[in-house]
Coordinates of C-alpha atoms and ligand atoms in Angstrom, one line a residue:
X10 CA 84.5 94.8 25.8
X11 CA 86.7 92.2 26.6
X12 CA 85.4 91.8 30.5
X13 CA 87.2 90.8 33.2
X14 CA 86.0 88.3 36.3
X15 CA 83.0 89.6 38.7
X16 CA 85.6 90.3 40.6
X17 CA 84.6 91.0 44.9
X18 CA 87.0 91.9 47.9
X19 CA 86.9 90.5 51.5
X20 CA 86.0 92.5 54.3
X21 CA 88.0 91.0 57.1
X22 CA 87.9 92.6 60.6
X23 CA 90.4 92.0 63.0
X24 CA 89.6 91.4 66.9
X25 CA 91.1 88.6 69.8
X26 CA 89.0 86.9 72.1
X27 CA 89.8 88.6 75.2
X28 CA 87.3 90.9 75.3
X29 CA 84.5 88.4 75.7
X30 CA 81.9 87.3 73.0
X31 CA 79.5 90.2 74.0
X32 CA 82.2 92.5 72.5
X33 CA 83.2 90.0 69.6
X34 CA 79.9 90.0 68.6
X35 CA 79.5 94.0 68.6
X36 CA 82.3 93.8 66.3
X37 CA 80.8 91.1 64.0
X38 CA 77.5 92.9 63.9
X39 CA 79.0 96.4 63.7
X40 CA 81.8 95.1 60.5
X41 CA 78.6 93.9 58.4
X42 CA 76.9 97.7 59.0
X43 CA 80.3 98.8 57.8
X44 CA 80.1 96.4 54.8
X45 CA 76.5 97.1 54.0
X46 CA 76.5 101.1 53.9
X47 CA 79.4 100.8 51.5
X48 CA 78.0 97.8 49.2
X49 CA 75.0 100.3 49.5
X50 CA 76.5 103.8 48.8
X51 CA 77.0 103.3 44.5
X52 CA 80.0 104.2 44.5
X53 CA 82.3 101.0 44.9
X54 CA 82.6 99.4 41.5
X55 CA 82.9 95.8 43.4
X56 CA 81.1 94.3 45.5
X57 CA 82.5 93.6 49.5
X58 CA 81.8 90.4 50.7
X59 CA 82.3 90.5 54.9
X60 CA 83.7 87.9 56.6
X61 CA 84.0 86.5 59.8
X62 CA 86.4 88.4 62.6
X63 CA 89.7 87.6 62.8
X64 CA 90.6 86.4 66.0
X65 CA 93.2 83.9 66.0
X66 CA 96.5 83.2 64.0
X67 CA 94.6 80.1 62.5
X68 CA 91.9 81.7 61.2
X69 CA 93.8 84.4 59.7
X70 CA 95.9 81.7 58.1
X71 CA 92.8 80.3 56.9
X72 CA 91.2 83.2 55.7
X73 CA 93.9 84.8 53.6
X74 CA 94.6 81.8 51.9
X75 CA 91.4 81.0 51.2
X76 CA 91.5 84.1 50.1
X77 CA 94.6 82.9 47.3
X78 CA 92.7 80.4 45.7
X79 CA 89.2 82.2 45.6
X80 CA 89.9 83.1 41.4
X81 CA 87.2 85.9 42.0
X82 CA 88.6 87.2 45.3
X83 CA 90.3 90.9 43.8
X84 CA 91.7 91.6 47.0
X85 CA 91.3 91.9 50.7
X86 CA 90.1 94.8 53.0
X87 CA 91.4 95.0 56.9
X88 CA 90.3 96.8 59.8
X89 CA 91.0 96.5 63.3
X90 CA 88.0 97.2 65.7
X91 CA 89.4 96.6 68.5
X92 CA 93.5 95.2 69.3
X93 CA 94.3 92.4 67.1
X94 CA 98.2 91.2 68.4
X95 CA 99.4 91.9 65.2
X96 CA 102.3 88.4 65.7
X97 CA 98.9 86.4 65.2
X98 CA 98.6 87.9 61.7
X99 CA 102.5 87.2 60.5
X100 CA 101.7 83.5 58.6
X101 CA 98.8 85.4 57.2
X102 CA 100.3 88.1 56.0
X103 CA 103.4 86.7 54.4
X104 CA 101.0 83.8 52.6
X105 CA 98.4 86.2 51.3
X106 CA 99.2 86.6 47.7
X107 CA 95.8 89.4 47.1
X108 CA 96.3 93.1 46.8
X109 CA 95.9 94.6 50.0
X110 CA 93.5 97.7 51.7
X111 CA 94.3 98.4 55.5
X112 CA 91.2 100.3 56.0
X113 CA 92.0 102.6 58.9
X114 CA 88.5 103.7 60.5
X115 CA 86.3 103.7 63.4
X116 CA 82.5 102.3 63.9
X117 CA 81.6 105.5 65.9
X118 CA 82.4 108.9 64.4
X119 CA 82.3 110.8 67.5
X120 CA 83.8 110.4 71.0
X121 CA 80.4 109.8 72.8
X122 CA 81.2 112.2 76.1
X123 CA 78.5 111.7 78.3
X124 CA 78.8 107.7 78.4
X125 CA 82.1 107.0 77.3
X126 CA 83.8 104.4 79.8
X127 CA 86.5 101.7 79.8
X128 CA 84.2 99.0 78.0
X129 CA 83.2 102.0 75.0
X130 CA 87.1 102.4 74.9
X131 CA 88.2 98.4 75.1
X132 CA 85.6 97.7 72.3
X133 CA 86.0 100.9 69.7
X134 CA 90.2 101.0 69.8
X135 CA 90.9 101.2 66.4
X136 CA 93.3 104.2 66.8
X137 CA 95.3 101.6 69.1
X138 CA 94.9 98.0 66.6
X139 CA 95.0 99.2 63.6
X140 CA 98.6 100.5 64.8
X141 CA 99.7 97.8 65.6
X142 CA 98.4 95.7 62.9
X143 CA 100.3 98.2 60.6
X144 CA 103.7 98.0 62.5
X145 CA 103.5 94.3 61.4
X146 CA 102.7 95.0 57.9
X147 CA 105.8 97.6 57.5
X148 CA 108.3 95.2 59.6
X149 CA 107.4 92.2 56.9
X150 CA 108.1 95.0 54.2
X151 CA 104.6 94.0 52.3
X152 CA 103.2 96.6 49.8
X153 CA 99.9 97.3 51.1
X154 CA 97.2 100.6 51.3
X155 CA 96.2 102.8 54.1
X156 CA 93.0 104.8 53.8
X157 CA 91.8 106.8 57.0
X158 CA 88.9 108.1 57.2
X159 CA 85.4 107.7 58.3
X160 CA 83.7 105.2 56.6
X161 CA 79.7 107.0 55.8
X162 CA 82.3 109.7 54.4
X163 CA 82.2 110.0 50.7
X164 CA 85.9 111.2 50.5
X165 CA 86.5 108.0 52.5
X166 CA 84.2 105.6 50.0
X167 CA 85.6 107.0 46.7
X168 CA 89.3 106.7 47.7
X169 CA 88.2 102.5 48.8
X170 CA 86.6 102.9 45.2
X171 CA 89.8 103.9 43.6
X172 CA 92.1 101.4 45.2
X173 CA 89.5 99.0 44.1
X174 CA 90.9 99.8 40.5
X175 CA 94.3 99.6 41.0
X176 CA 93.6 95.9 42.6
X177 CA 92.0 94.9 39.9
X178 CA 95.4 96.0 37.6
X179 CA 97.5 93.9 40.2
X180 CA 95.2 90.9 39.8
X181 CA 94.5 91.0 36.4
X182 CA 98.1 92.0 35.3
X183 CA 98.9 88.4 35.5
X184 CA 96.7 87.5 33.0
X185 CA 98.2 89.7 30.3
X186 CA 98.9 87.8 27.1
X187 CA 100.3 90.3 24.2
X188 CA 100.9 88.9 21.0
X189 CA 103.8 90.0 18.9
X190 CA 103.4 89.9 15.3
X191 CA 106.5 91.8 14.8
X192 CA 109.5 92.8 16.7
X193 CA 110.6 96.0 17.9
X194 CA 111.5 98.8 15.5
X195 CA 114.8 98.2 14.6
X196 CA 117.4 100.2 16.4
X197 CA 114.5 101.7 18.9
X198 CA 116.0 101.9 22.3
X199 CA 113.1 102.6 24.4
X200 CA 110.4 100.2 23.3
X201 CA 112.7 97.0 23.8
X202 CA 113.0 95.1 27.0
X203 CA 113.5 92.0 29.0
X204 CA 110.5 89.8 28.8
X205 CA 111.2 87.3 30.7
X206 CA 111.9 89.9 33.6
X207 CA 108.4 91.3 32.8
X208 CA 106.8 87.8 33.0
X209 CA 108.9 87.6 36.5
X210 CA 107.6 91.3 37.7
X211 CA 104.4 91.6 36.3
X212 CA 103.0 88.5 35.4
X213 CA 102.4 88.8 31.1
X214 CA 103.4 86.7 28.7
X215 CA 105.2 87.9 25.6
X216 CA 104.4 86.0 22.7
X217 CA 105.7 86.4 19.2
X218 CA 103.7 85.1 15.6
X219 CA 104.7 85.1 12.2
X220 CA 102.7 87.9 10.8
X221 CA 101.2 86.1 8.4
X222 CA 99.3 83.6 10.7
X223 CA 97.3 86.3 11.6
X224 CA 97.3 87.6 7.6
X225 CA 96.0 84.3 7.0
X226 CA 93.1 84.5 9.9
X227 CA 92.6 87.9 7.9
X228 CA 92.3 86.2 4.4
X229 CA 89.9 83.9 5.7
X230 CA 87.2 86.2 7.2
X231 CA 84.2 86.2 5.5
X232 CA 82.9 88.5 3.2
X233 CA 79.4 88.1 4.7
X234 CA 81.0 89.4 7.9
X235 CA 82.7 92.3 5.9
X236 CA 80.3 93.6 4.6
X237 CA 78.4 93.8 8.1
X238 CA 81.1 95.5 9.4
X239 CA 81.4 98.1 6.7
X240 CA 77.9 99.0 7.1
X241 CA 78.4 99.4 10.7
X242 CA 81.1 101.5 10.1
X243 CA 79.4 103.5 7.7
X244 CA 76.3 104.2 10.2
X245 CA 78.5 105.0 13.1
X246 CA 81.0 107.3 11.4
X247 CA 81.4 110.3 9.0
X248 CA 83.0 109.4 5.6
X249 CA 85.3 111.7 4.8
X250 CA 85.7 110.8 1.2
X251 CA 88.4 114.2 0.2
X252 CA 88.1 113.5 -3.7
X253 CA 88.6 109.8 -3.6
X254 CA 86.5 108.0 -5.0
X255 CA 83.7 106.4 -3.1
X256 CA 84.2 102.8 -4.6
X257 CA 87.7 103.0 -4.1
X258 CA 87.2 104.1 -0.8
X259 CA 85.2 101.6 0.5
X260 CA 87.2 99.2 -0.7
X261 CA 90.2 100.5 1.4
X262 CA 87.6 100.7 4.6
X263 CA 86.7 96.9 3.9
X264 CA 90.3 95.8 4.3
X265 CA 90.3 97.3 7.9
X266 CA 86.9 95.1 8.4
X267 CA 88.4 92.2 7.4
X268 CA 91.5 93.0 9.6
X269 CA 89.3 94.1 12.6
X270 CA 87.3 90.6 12.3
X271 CA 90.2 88.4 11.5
X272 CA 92.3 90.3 14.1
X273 CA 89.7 89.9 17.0
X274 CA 89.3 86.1 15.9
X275 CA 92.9 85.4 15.8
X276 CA 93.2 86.7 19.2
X277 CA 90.2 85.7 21.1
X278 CA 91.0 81.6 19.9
X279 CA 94.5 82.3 21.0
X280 CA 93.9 84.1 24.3
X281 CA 95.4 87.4 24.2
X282 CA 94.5 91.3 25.4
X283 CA 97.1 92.8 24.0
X284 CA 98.7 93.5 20.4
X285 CA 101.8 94.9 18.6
X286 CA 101.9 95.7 15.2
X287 CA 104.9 97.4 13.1
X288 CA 104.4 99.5 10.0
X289 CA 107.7 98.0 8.3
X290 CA 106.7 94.1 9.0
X291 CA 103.0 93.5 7.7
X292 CA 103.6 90.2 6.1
X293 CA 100.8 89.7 3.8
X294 CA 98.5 92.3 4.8
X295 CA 96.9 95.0 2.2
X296 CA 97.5 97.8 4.9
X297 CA 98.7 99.0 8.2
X298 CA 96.2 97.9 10.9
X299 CA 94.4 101.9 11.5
X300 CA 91.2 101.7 12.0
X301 CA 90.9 98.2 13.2
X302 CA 93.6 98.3 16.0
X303 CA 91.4 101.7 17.0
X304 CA 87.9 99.5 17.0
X305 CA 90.2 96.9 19.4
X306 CA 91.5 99.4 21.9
X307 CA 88.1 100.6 22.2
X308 CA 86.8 97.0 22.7
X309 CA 89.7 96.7 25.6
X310 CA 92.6 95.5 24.2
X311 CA 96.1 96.7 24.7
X312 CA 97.9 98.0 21.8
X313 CA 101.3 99.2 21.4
X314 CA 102.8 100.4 17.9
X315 CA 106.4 99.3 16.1
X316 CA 106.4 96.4 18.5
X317 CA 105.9 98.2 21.5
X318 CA 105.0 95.2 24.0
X319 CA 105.3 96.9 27.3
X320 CA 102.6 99.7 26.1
X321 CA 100.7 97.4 24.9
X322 CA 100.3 95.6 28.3
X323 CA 100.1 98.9 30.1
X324 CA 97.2 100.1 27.8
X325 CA 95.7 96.7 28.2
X326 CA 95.9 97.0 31.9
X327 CA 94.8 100.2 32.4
X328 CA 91.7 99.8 30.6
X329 CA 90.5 96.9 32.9
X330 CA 91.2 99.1 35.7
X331 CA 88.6 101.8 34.4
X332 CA 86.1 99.0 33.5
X333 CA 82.5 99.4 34.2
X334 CA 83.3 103.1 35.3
X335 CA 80.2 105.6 35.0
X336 CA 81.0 108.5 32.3
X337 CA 84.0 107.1 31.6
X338 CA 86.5 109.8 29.6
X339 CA 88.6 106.8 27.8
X340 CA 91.9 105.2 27.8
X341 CA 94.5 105.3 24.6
X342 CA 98.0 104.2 23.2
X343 CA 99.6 107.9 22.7
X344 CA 102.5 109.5 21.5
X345 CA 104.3 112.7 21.9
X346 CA 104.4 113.9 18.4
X347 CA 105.2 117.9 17.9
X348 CA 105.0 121.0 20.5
X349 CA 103.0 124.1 20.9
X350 CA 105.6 126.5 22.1
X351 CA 103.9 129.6 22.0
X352 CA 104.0 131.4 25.1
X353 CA 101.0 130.9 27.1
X354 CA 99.5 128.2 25.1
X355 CA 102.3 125.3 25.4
X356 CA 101.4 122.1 24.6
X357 CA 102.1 119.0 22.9
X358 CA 100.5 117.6 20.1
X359 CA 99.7 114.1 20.6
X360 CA 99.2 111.7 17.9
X361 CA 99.8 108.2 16.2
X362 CA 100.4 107.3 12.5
X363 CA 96.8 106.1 13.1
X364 CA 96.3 104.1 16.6
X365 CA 94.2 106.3 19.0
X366 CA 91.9 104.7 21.0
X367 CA 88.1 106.6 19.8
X368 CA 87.2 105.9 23.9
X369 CA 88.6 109.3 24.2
X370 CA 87.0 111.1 21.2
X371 CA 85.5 114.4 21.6
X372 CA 82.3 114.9 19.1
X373 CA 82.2 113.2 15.9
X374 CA 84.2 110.7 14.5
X375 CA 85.4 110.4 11.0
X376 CA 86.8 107.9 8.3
X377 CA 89.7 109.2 6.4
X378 CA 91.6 107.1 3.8
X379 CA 95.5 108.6 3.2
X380 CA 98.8 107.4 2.4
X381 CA 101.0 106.7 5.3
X382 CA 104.5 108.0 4.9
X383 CA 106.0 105.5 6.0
X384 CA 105.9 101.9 4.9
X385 CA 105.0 100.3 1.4
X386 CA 101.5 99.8 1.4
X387 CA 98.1 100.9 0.5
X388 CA 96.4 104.0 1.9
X389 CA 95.0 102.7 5.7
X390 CA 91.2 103.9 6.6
X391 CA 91.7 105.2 10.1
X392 CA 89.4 107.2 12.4
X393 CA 90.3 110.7 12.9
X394 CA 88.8 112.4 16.1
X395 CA 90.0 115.4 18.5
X396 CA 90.1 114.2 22.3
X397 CA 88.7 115.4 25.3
X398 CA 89.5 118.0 27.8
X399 CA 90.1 118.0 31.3
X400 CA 93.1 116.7 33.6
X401 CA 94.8 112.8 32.6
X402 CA 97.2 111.0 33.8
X403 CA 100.3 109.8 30.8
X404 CA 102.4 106.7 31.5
X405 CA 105.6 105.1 30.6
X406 CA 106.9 102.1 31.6
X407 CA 110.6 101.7 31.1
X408 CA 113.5 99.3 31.5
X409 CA 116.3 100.4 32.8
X410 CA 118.4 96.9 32.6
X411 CA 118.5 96.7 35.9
X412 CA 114.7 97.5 36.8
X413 CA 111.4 98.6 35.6
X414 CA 110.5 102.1 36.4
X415 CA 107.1 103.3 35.6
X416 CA 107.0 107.7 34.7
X417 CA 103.9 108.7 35.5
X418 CA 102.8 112.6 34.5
X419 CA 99.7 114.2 35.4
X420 CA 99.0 116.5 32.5
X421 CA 95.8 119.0 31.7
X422 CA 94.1 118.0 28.2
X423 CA 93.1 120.9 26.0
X424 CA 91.7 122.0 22.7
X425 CA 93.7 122.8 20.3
X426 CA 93.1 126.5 19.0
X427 CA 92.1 125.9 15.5
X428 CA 91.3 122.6 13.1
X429 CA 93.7 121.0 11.5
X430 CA 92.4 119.9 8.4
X431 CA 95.1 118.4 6.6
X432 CA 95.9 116.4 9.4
X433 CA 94.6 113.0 8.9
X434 CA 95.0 111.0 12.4
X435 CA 93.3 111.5 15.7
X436 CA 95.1 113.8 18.4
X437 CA 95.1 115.4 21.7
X438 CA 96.9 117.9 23.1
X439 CA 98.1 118.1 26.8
X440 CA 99.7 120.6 29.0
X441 CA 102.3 118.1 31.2
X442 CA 102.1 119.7 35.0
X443 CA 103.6 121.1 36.3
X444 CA 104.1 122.9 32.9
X445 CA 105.5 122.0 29.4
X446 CA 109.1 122.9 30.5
X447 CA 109.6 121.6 33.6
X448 CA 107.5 118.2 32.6
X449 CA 109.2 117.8 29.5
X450 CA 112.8 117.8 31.0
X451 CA 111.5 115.7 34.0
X452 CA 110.2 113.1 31.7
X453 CA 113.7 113.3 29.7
X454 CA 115.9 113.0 32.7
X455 CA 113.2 109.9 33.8
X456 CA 114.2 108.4 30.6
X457 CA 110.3 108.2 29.5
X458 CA 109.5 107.0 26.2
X459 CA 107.8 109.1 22.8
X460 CA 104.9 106.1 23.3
X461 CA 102.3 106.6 26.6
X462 CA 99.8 104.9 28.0
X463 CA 96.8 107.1 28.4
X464 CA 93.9 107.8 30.7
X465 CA 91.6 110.5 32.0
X466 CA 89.9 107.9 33.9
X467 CA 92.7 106.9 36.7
X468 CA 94.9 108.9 38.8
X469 CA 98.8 108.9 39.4
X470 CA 97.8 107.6 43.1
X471 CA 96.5 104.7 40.8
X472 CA 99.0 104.1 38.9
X473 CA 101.5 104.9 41.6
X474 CA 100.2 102.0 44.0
X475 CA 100.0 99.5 41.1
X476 CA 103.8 99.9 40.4
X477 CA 104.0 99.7 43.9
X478 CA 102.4 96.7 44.4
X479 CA 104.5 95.0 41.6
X480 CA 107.3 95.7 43.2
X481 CA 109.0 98.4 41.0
X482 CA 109.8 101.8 40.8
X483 CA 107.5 105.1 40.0
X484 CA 108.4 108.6 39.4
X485 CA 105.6 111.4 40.1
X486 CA 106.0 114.4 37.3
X487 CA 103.3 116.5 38.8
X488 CA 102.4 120.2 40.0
X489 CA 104.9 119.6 42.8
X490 CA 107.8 118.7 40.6
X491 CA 111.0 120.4 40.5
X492 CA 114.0 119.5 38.6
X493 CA 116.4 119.6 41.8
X494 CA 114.2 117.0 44.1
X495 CA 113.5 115.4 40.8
X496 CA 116.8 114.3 40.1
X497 CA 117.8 113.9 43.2
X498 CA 114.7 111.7 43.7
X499 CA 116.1 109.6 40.4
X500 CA 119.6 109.4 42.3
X501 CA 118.1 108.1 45.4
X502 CA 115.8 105.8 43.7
X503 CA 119.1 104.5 42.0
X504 CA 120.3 103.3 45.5
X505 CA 117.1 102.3 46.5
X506 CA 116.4 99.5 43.9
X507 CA 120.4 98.5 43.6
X508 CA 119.9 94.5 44.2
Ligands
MN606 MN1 105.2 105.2 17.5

């Protein structure tokens, strides 16, 4: 897996020194329980690093941009135990450049009747700072989070957790590299876009290579490391042979080796996570990248297909977000592909020409070799799976020549009813909320794209704060939806984002 940093986040409290050190120091000492129970409870993914209290505008200043430069600081996360004047945290805030949690919580979970006086109430005020701190954060018009709850609460922990995630796609979305080794489909409207606006909003760079640099990295794998790969292939997977002969076929699954090596090579010396490929520009190469693109996404890179450079970023980033997650489900490159309309049973099929991601394969995976019907060269080896069940979240990321927006749907996975035998690609089907009609025409109307960016691992809350926190717009298609609010939600939006 391509890893990212050992990332960690800051644990910054916020206080003033008017309440004596006594008090400070209840707050120092009562901030590192805090930090300890949650380090302690297994459910962040990253580890919290406390710090010392915020008390001063100087030492805010200090902190958060300290905070900048530290490479493996992910993000920061506030609280205020007592009042913090929030003017004292105004340099701080509009220097720090780290995703933000405003943890909104309280040391004590319960009024404590009997004893409670005016120093209890002076020192445990977070009702009263952390208001304050937050009418600063609005007026300065900074993205940030706000989580209440009490923090032994496991409700409380996961959601921290989760915004954990989406910090590490804000961080890590400026170090998206996707190489281009061919352009966009010709005449495709939805998978073009401005890249330098993308490098401006999100932080990736956009490169473009002859394809046949990386056919020559291909050419020049060797056949020692074939081989190897073959053999791996061969004891991880079902061969599906269907008549073909078994020579012949190998030989077709050894071209995908060498691309997968070559591929992997080409990338890792040049830097990048992410990867579009187009069926009608392969240069020198024997077939469509299938199963070797599949055996990359499911190492972590982004892929997007017929050029698809914003997918492939999204893809790219979305896996990092999921990294390290316990029973993770998997994260794909999708695309809408043909409907179940049958009453009760609506769905669409979802599919590629072969690039699905075997993260989010369901029971055995095959290797079938079969024309493509499309394109001019020789039959592809690709792995053919069925997908998972259980709710997911589908994305698109659009440009609208005046802004990005990103769709996001939550939609219900399912099995299909029967096998499809003559089917030779991976698939899933989904059921988009808040059902196949209303999502559909919602995801029309949002101008989403036939290309998605897949996960059963993240939530639209996820996905919702990163576009958020990059400054863009989102659209929810969810069990709330309706098409009124929707589009007038798209109108308003319109005004909203006019520069
Ligand atoms: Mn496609």
């Amino acid at each position: 897996m391509l890893a990212c940093k050992d990332y960690k986040f800051w644990f910054c409290t916020g206080s003033q020194d008017l309440y004596g050190d006594e008090c400070l120091a209840h707050v120092a000492e009562h901030s590192k329980i805090i930090v300890k129970a949650l380090n302690d409870s297994g459910i962040l993914p990253y580890e919290i690093i406390w710090k010392p209290t915020l008390i001063t505008n100087e030492v805010i200043r200090k902190t958060f941009n300290e905070a900048n430069t530290d490479e493996n600081c992910a993000g920061v996360i506030t609280w205020c135990h007592t009042f913090s004047p929030a003017k004292s945290w105004i340099l701080g805030l509009k220097e720090l450049r780290k995703p933000l949690l405003h943890l909104h919580t309280q040391f004590n979970r319960e009024i404590p009747y009997d004893t409670i006086d005016m120093d209890f109430m002076n020192e445990n005020q977070a009702a009263h700072g952390d208001r304050e701190f937050g009418h600063i954060f609005t007026r300065l018009n900074k993205s940030r989070k706000v989580i209440m709850g009490y923090w032994e609460d496991k409700d409380t922990q996961e959601r921290i957790a989760s915004w954990m995630r989406t910090a590490i796609g804000v961080i890590e979305s400026s170090h998206v590299r996707v190489m281009r080794i061919a352009d966009n489909m010709r005449n495709v409207a939805v998978t073009e876009g401005d890249k330098v606006e993308a490098q401006i909003k999100f932080g990736w760079e956009i490169d473009a290579y002859p394809v046949n640099e990386i056919a020559d990295a291909v050419k020049d794998v060797a056949q020692g490391d074939i081989d190897a790969l073959v053999e791996e292939y061969y004891d991880k997977y079902e061969i599906l042979l269907e008549g073909r002969d078994e020579a012949e076929f190998r030989k077709h699954v050894a071209v995908q080796a060498q691309i997968e090596v070559g591929f992997e090579k080409f990338l890792e010396e040049k830097n990048y996570q992410a990867i579009v490929t187009h069926f009608g520009d392969l240069g020198a190469l024997q077939q469509l990248p299938g199963l070797a693109i599949q055996r990359l996404m499911e190492k972590g890179y982004g892929f997007g297909a017929e050029g698809d450079w914003k997918t492939a970023a999204m893809v790219r980033i979305m896996k990092i977000m999921t990294q390290g997650m316990k029973n993770a489900k998997g994260t794909s490159f999708m695309e809408d592909y043909t409907y179940n309309l049958v009453p009760g049973k609506e769905g669409i099929l979802q599919a590629h020409m072969l690039e699905v991601c075997p993260t989010i394969a369901d029971g055995p995976i095959s290797i079938k070799c079969q024309p493509l019907s499309m394109g001019n060269r020789e039959d592809p080896a690709r792995l053919v799976f069925t997908s998972k069940t259980g709710p997911a979240v589908a994305t698109s990321l659009i440009d609208l020549g005046d802004r990005f927006r990103l769709i996001i749907n939550d939609v219900e996975c399912k099995k299909v009813e029967k096998p499809m035998p003559k089917l030779p690609v991976a698939t899933a089907f989904w059921t988009p909320q808040p059902n196949l009609k209303t999502g559909a025409e919602a995801w029309i109307l949002a101008g989403g794209a036939h290309h998605t960016a897949f996960s059963y691992d993240l939530t639209a809350e996820q996905m919702g704060d990163w576009a958020e926190a990059m400054g863009i717009e989102a659209v929810y298609i969810d069990k709330d939806t309706t098409i009124r609010n929707f589009k007038n939600e798209l109108m308003w939006n319109e005004a909203a984002f006019r520069k």
